[in-house]
Structures are given as C-alpha cells and as structure tokens.
mmCIF file of C-alpha atoms in Angstrom:
data_model
loop_
_atom_site.group_PDB
_atom_site.id
_atom_site.type_symbol
_atom_site.label_atom_id
_atom_site.label_comp_id
_atom_site.label_asym_id
_atom_site.label_seq_id
_atom_site.Cartn_x
_atom_site.Cartn_y
_atom_site.Cartn_z
ATOM 1 C CA MET A 1 37.698 -42.363 -23.129
ATOM 2 C CA PRO A 2 39.585 -46.112 -25.169
ATOM 3 C CA ARG A 3 42.785 -44.986 -27.053
ATOM 4 C CA GLN A 4 43.182 -44.596 -30.950
ATOM 5 C CA LEU A 5 44.414 -48.329 -32.874
ATOM 6 C CA PRO A 6 48.190 -47.276 -34.152
ATOM 7 C CA GLU A 7 48.518 -47.019 -37.943
ATOM 8 C CA VAL A 8 50.519 -49.727 -37.560
ATOM 9 C CA GLU A 9 47.904 -52.575 -36.206
ATOM 10 C CA LYS A 10 45.384 -51.381 -38.732
ATOM 11 C CA ALA A 11 47.930 -52.172 -41.614
ATOM 12 C CA GLN A 12 47.492 -55.381 -40.344
ATOM 13 C CA ILE A 13 43.633 -55.691 -40.242
ATOM 14 C CA VAL A 14 43.007 -54.838 -43.218
ATOM 15 C CA SER A 15 45.864 -57.587 -44.637
ATOM 16 C CA ARG A 16 43.966 -59.765 -42.356
ATOM 17 C CA ILE A 17 40.340 -59.115 -44.177
ATOM 18 C CA GLU A 18 42.334 -58.600 -47.565
ATOM 19 C CA GLU A 19 43.421 -62.197 -46.739
ATOM 20 C CA GLY A 20 39.588 -63.835 -46.575
ATOM 21 C CA TRP A 21 39.785 -63.691 -42.925
ATOM 22 C CA SER A 22 36.341 -62.938 -41.652
ATOM 23 C CA ILE A 23 35.320 -59.790 -39.580
ATOM 24 C CA ARG A 24 35.235 -61.916 -36.146
ATOM 25 C CA ALA A 25 38.113 -63.537 -36.172
ATOM 26 C CA VAL A 26 39.668 -60.476 -36.964
ATOM 27 C CA ALA A 27 38.524 -58.704 -33.343
ATOM 28 C CA GLN A 28 39.368 -61.828 -31.844
ATOM 29 C CA LEU A 29 42.795 -62.290 -32.927
ATOM 30 C CA TYR A 30 43.376 -58.357 -32.256
ATOM 31 C CA ASN A 31 40.988 -57.982 -29.143
ATOM 32 C CA ARG A 32 38.023 -55.553 -30.860
ATOM 33 C CA ASN A 33 35.290 -54.423 -31.182
ATOM 34 C CA LYS A 34 33.775 -55.817 -34.056
ATOM 35 C CA LYS A 35 32.227 -52.729 -35.090
ATOM 36 C CA THR A 36 35.517 -50.985 -34.842
ATOM 37 C CA ILE A 37 37.516 -53.883 -37.642
ATOM 38 C CA LEU A 38 34.327 -53.060 -39.243
ATOM 39 C CA LYS A 39 34.858 -49.121 -39.977
ATOM 40 C CA ILE A 40 38.132 -50.478 -40.308
ATOM 41 C CA LYS A 41 37.395 -52.134 -43.368
ATOM 42 C CA GLN A 42 34.561 -50.153 -44.408
ATOM 43 C CA ARG A 43 36.946 -46.609 -44.046
ATOM 44 C CA TRP A 44 40.267 -48.275 -45.878
ATOM 45 C CA GLU A 45 37.796 -49.662 -48.971
ATOM 46 C CA GLN A 46 35.115 -46.700 -49.179
ATOM 47 C CA GLU A 47 38.300 -43.653 -48.608
ATOM 48 C CA ASP A 48 41.577 -45.743 -49.753
ATOM 49 C CA SER A 49 42.713 -44.620 -46.073
ATOM 50 C CA LEU A 50 43.767 -45.753 -42.205
ATOM 51 C CA LYS A 51 43.842 -42.144 -41.508
ATOM 52 C CA ARG A 52 41.120 -41.119 -38.882
ATOM 53 C CA LYS A 53 39.096 -38.417 -39.318
ATOM 54 C CA ILE A 54 40.266 -34.868 -37.756
ATOM 55 C CA GLY A 55 37.078 -34.214 -35.140
ATOM 56 C CA SER A 56 35.107 -37.435 -35.861
ATOM 57 C CA GLY A 57 35.248 -38.686 -32.460
ATOM 58 C CA ARG A 58 32.444 -38.274 -29.813
ATOM 59 C CA PRO A 59 32.318 -34.258 -29.161
ATOM 60 C CA LYS A 60 32.769 -32.516 -26.062
ATOM 61 C CA LEU A 61 30.131 -32.850 -23.412
ATOM 62 C CA THR A 62 31.651 -29.473 -21.865
ATOM 63 C CA ASN A 63 32.951 -26.253 -23.497
ATOM 64 C CA PRO A 64 35.532 -24.290 -22.355
ATOM 65 C CA GLU A 65 33.660 -22.240 -20.615
ATOM 66 C CA GLN A 66 31.916 -24.545 -18.267
ATOM 67 C CA ASP A 67 35.963 -26.342 -17.900
ATOM 68 C CA ALA A 68 36.873 -23.166 -16.693
ATOM 69 C CA THR A 69 34.390 -22.476 -14.302
ATOM 70 C CA PHE A 70 34.254 -26.138 -12.957
ATOM 71 C CA LEU A 71 37.951 -26.208 -12.072
ATOM 72 C CA GLY A 72 37.626 -22.768 -11.044
ATOM 73 C CA TYR A 73 35.293 -23.438 -8.118
ATOM 74 C CA LEU A 74 38.132 -26.005 -7.413
ATOM 75 C CA ARG A 75 40.509 -24.061 -6.976
ATOM 76 C CA ASN A 76 38.537 -21.506 -5.015
ATOM 77 C CA ASN A 77 37.356 -24.336 -2.593
ATOM 78 C CA PRO A 78 40.047 -26.481 -2.601
ATOM 79 C CA PHE A 79 37.966 -29.190 0.241
ATOM 80 C CA ALA A 80 35.763 -29.442 -1.605
ATOM 81 C CA THR A 81 35.050 -32.558 -4.266
ATOM 82 C CA VAL A 82 34.437 -33.601 -7.537
ATOM 83 C CA ARG A 83 30.362 -34.028 -6.907
ATOM 84 C CA ASP A 84 30.798 -30.669 -4.644
ATOM 85 C CA ALA A 85 31.867 -28.613 -8.094
ATOM 86 C CA VAL A 86 29.897 -30.495 -10.268
ATOM 87 C CA ILE A 87 26.772 -29.395 -8.292
ATOM 88 C CA ASP A 88 27.375 -26.251 -7.093
ATOM 89 C CA THR A 89 28.411 -25.082 -11.036
ATOM 90 C CA ALA A 90 25.398 -26.664 -12.846
ATOM 91 C CA PHE A 91 28.162 -28.818 -14.896
ATOM 92 C CA PRO A 92 26.998 -30.633 -17.835
ATOM 93 C CA ALA A 93 29.225 -33.609 -17.804
ATOM 94 C CA SER A 94 28.439 -36.713 -15.887
ATOM 95 C CA GLN A 95 30.969 -36.949 -12.321
ATOM 96 C CA PRO A 96 33.411 -39.256 -13.974
ATOM 97 C CA THR A 97 34.133 -36.707 -16.740
ATOM 98 C CA ALA A 98 34.582 -33.971 -14.065
ATOM 99 C CA SER A 99 37.440 -36.156 -12.668
ATOM 100 C CA ARG A 100 38.972 -36.304 -16.060
ATOM 101 C CA ARG A 101 39.017 -32.813 -16.382
ATOM 102 C CA VAL A 102 40.761 -32.343 -13.309
ATOM 103 C CA MET A 103 43.420 -34.982 -14.161
ATOM 104 C CA LYS A 104 44.573 -32.656 -17.088
ATOM 105 C CA SER A 105 44.406 -29.976 -15.196
ATOM 106 C CA GLU A 106 47.142 -28.350 -11.905
ATOM 107 C CA LEU A 107 44.882 -29.949 -9.315
ATOM 108 C CA LYS A 108 45.826 -33.306 -7.966
ATOM 109 C CA CYS A 109 43.652 -34.565 -5.245
ATOM 110 C CA HIS A 110 46.105 -35.355 -2.215
ATOM 111 C CA PRO A 111 45.752 -35.768 1.942
ATOM 112 C CA ALA A 112 45.223 -31.975 3.710
ATOM 113 C CA ALA A 113 48.609 -32.185 5.886
ATOM 114 C CA LYS A 114 47.793 -31.010 9.490
ATOM 115 C CA LYS A 115 50.568 -29.081 10.301
ATOM 116 C CA MET A 116 53.916 -27.502 9.277
ATOM 117 C CA PHE A 117 57.070 -30.294 9.790
ATOM 118 C CA LEU A 118 59.799 -28.746 11.970
ATOM 119 C CA ASN A 119 61.774 -26.118 10.265
ATOM 120 C CA GLU A 120 65.179 -26.343 10.309
ATOM 121 C CA GLU A 121 65.819 -22.809 13.374
ATOM 122 C CA ARG A 122 62.975 -24.954 15.313
ATOM 123 C CA ARG A 123 64.796 -28.179 15.400
ATOM 124 C CA GLN A 124 68.346 -26.622 16.149
ATOM 125 C CA SER A 125 66.578 -24.917 19.413
ATOM 126 C CA ARG A 126 65.005 -28.602 20.495
ATOM 127 C CA ILE A 127 68.628 -30.098 20.286
ATOM 128 C CA ILE A 128 70.058 -27.372 21.948
ATOM 129 C CA PHE A 129 67.496 -27.651 25.177
ATOM 130 C CA ALA A 130 67.974 -31.366 25.240
ATOM 131 C CA LEU A 131 72.156 -30.868 25.439
ATOM 132 C CA LYS A 132 71.538 -28.587 28.041
ATOM 133 C CA TYR A 133 69.739 -30.600 30.424
ATOM 134 C CA ILE A 134 71.064 -34.359 29.270
ATOM 135 C CA TYR A 135 73.670 -35.076 31.708
ATOM 136 C CA ARG A 136 70.753 -33.545 35.239
ATOM 137 C CA ASN A 137 70.633 -36.398 37.611
ATOM 138 C CA PRO A 138 67.462 -38.007 38.914
ATOM 139 C CA GLN A 139 67.177 -34.907 41.357
ATOM 140 C CA PHE A 140 66.640 -32.500 39.243
ATOM 141 C CA TRP A 141 64.313 -34.362 37.206
ATOM 142 C CA ASN A 142 62.245 -35.159 40.482
ATOM 143 C CA ARG A 143 61.731 -31.385 40.940
ATOM 144 C CA VAL A 144 60.414 -30.840 37.265
ATOM 145 C CA ILE A 145 56.989 -29.779 35.716
ATOM 146 C CA PHE A 146 56.196 -29.959 32.537
ATOM 147 C CA THR A 147 52.686 -28.264 31.214
ATOM 148 C CA ASP A 148 51.290 -27.847 27.602
ATOM 149 C CA GLN A 149 48.266 -26.227 26.115
ATOM 150 C CA LYS A 150 46.321 -28.579 23.372
ATOM 151 C CA THR A 151 43.536 -27.697 21.246
ATOM 152 C CA PHE A 152 41.416 -30.839 20.957
ATOM 153 C CA GLN A 153 38.915 -30.569 17.584
ATOM 154 C CA SER A 154 36.202 -32.428 16.332
ATOM 155 C CA THR A 155 35.643 -33.093 13.012
ATOM 156 C CA TYR A 156 34.722 -35.857 10.282
ATOM 157 C CA ASN A 157 35.863 -39.298 10.557
ATOM 158 C CA GLY A 158 38.567 -40.447 7.586
ATOM 159 C CA GLN A 159 40.859 -38.642 5.685
ATOM 160 C CA ILE A 160 40.163 -35.049 4.263
ATOM 161 C CA ARG A 161 41.616 -33.988 0.966
ATOM 162 C CA VAL A 162 41.665 -31.264 -0.878
ATOM 163 C CA TYR A 163 42.819 -30.062 -4.996
ATOM 164 C CA ARG A 164 46.059 -28.443 -4.638
ATOM 165 C CA PRO A 165 48.951 -28.040 -6.937
ATOM 166 C CA ASN A 166 51.992 -29.646 -6.486
ATOM 167 C CA ASN A 167 54.368 -28.376 -3.933
ATOM 168 C CA THR A 168 51.802 -26.925 -1.731
ATOM 169 C CA ARG A 169 51.052 -28.692 0.599
ATOM 170 C CA PHE A 170 51.947 -26.565 3.382
ATOM 171 C CA GLU A 171 50.983 -23.630 2.346
ATOM 172 C CA GLU A 172 48.243 -22.167 4.691
ATOM 173 C CA ARG A 173 45.288 -22.299 2.385
ATOM 174 C CA TYR A 174 45.812 -26.143 1.669
ATOM 175 C CA THR A 175 46.109 -27.397 5.635
ATOM 176 C CA ASN A 176 43.995 -29.051 6.885
ATOM 177 C CA PRO A 177 40.917 -26.513 7.959
ATOM 178 C CA LEU A 178 39.861 -28.643 11.210
ATOM 179 C CA ASN A 179 36.952 -26.690 12.527
ATOM 180 C CA SER A 180 36.504 -25.036 9.870
ATOM 181 C CA ARG A 181 33.374 -27.174 8.863
ATOM 182 C CA PRO A 182 29.529 -27.123 10.050
ATOM 183 C CA GLY A 183 28.949 -29.040 13.179
ATOM 184 C CA CYS A 184 33.083 -29.373 14.287
ATOM 185 C CA PHE A 185 34.176 -27.370 17.654
ATOM 186 C CA SER A 186 37.476 -27.506 19.582
ATOM 187 C CA VAL A 187 37.784 -27.560 23.155
ATOM 188 C CA ASN A 188 41.150 -26.078 24.588
ATOM 189 C CA VAL A 189 42.776 -28.069 27.801
ATOM 190 C CA TRP A 190 46.105 -27.421 30.147
ATOM 191 C CA GLY A 191 47.685 -29.883 31.789
ATOM 192 C CA TRP A 192 50.901 -30.927 33.427
ATOM 193 C CA ILE A 193 52.982 -33.793 34.404
ATOM 194 C CA SER A 194 56.348 -35.470 36.142
ATOM 195 C CA VAL A 195 58.312 -37.686 36.710
ATOM 196 C CA HIS A 196 55.451 -38.384 39.966
ATOM 197 C CA GLY A 197 52.454 -38.997 37.149
ATOM 198 C CA PRO A 198 50.128 -36.608 35.777
ATOM 199 C CA GLY A 199 49.112 -33.903 37.621
ATOM 200 C CA VAL A 200 45.816 -31.987 36.734
ATOM 201 C CA CYS A 201 43.914 -31.620 33.276
ATOM 202 C CA TRP A 202 42.041 -27.886 32.807
ATOM 203 C CA ARG A 203 39.746 -27.136 30.665
ATOM 204 C CA ILE A 204 40.471 -23.172 29.285
ATOM 205 C CA GLU A 205 37.393 -20.604 29.104
ATOM 206 C CA GLY A 206 37.849 -18.784 26.813
ATOM 207 C CA ARG A 207 41.588 -16.997 25.170
ATOM 208 C CA PHE A 208 44.031 -18.361 26.445
ATOM 209 C CA ASN A 209 46.014 -15.223 26.843
ATOM 210 C CA ALA A 210 48.426 -14.125 29.372
ATOM 211 C CA GLY A 211 45.941 -13.200 31.909
ATOM 212 C CA ASN A 212 44.530 -16.719 32.153
ATOM 213 C CA TYR A 213 48.024 -18.194 31.742
ATOM 214 C CA ILE A 214 48.595 -16.492 34.930
ATOM 215 C CA ASN A 215 45.451 -17.068 36.385
ATOM 216 C CA ILE A 216 45.936 -20.984 35.778
ATOM 217 C CA LEU A 217 49.245 -21.044 36.901
ATOM 218 C CA GLU A 218 48.567 -19.508 40.375
ATOM 219 C CA ASN A 219 44.539 -21.185 41.346
ATOM 220 C CA ILE A 220 45.670 -24.754 39.362
ATOM 221 C CA LEU A 221 49.515 -25.255 38.915
ATOM 222 C CA LEU A 222 50.208 -24.179 42.562
ATOM 223 C CA PRO A 223 47.580 -25.371 44.582
ATOM 224 C CA SER A 224 47.575 -29.177 42.953
ATOM 225 C CA ALA A 225 51.491 -28.994 42.908
ATOM 226 C CA GLU A 226 51.297 -28.584 46.297
ATOM 227 C CA GLN A 227 50.142 -31.811 46.966
ATOM 228 C CA ILE A 228 53.602 -33.586 45.476
ATOM 229 C CA TYR A 229 55.977 -30.607 46.381
ATOM 230 C CA PRO A 230 54.960 -29.769 49.776
ATOM 231 C CA ASN A 231 57.854 -28.241 50.318
ATOM 232 C CA ASN A 232 59.232 -27.442 47.082
ATOM 233 C CA THR A 233 56.649 -25.495 44.832
ATOM 234 C CA ARG A 234 57.633 -21.550 46.021
#
C-alpha cells in the first residue's frame, strides 16, 4: 500500500498550486501521480484542510476473523506455504495480501533447521575422548575400527522453509521433517571404516534395535574384519 504523504509535503504542494503551478508541473516536481496532487488541491479548496479523512482509504479486503483463521492455519501447519493457507482457509484476498498479513504477525519465514547443534555436555565429551587418544601411536590406530549407523532420507529438492516465531529455531515442531511428506522414504544403513579403508556398508532391515545390532556385529562386522585383521579380530 502506498505510504501517506507527510503534512509538510502537502503544504508545499498547495503552496506551489497557489503560486500558479500547474497540476502536471507539481506532480513532476514531487514525483507524484497527478490524481494525488488534484485530490490535495480539492481537499484544500473544499475543506480548508490537508488532513486525510479517517477511514477514507481503501477498505481492508479481509476481516479480523478471516485473518485469524488464515494465520491460525500457518501456526498449526508451519511447513505449509502461504498459497496452501490461502486455498485451504478460503482466504478472500490475493497471495501478496496474505503475505502482508504474515509479515504483520509474529510468524517469520525461515529455512527449517535440520538438527540441533552440539550442546555443551556432548561437546565436552568429545573433547575428553579426543584428548584421551591424542597421543596413541600408529600401531594402536592400525587396529581400530570405527562403526556408525546412518539414515538416508529422500525429500524435495531445494530448501524447506517454515513459518515460526523468532527464537524457536530448534523446537521440534519447527525442525525439518525430512521424510514426513508424501512420497518420501528413508533407508537405514550401517558401516565400518579403518585406517586401511572402508569396510562393509550394510542396509538395515527393520528397526535398528539391540538384537539387530548384535546380529550385524557377529555376522557382518567380524567376518569382514577378519579379511583385513586375520589374527586380531577376536
């Protein structure tokens, strides 16, 4: 919506007109529409006032109830788009108008966080682990195997955005639900690696519970590690 003209500028416009300037010349000088200059002239001549009447602007296209329904939809569905909210709530105005309603609310559009940063406890535990093994010799590391489990998830290309209040980035309901959208899936894998190179990458069927983990260690890790460490796996 165009900003209202300052009272000082309106007074200058009236002064120019009274000096004999044409509407067109004044409009060019102040970079305003000729209709705007004409309205100021008419208001001054008819009402002897430069002030805009209260409520004389264009009426809002929506009422408070419609705005509340629209914004409530985004609060309850933070990963929805403005277009989704407009359609699903039958919002009676355009998408740009809907976006302005969001901008005036506490909701802000941000890239969705994928995971929490390390907290202080986890950071300290990693430092302690590193300091404990920092002076180990190469012979020690030649016999070390690192294992890990990873979940690969499909999602749409591009950045996922979320509507949320400020300072709520890592609240669970606002973090990236990578596999929660229709058509997405996830694959759990387990693997190991050592100084000699990568070992086995194994797809985990079902849940990665204690029984599944023991089965992997006994039937996947040990047989594959014996090929590199034939005399040192037990």
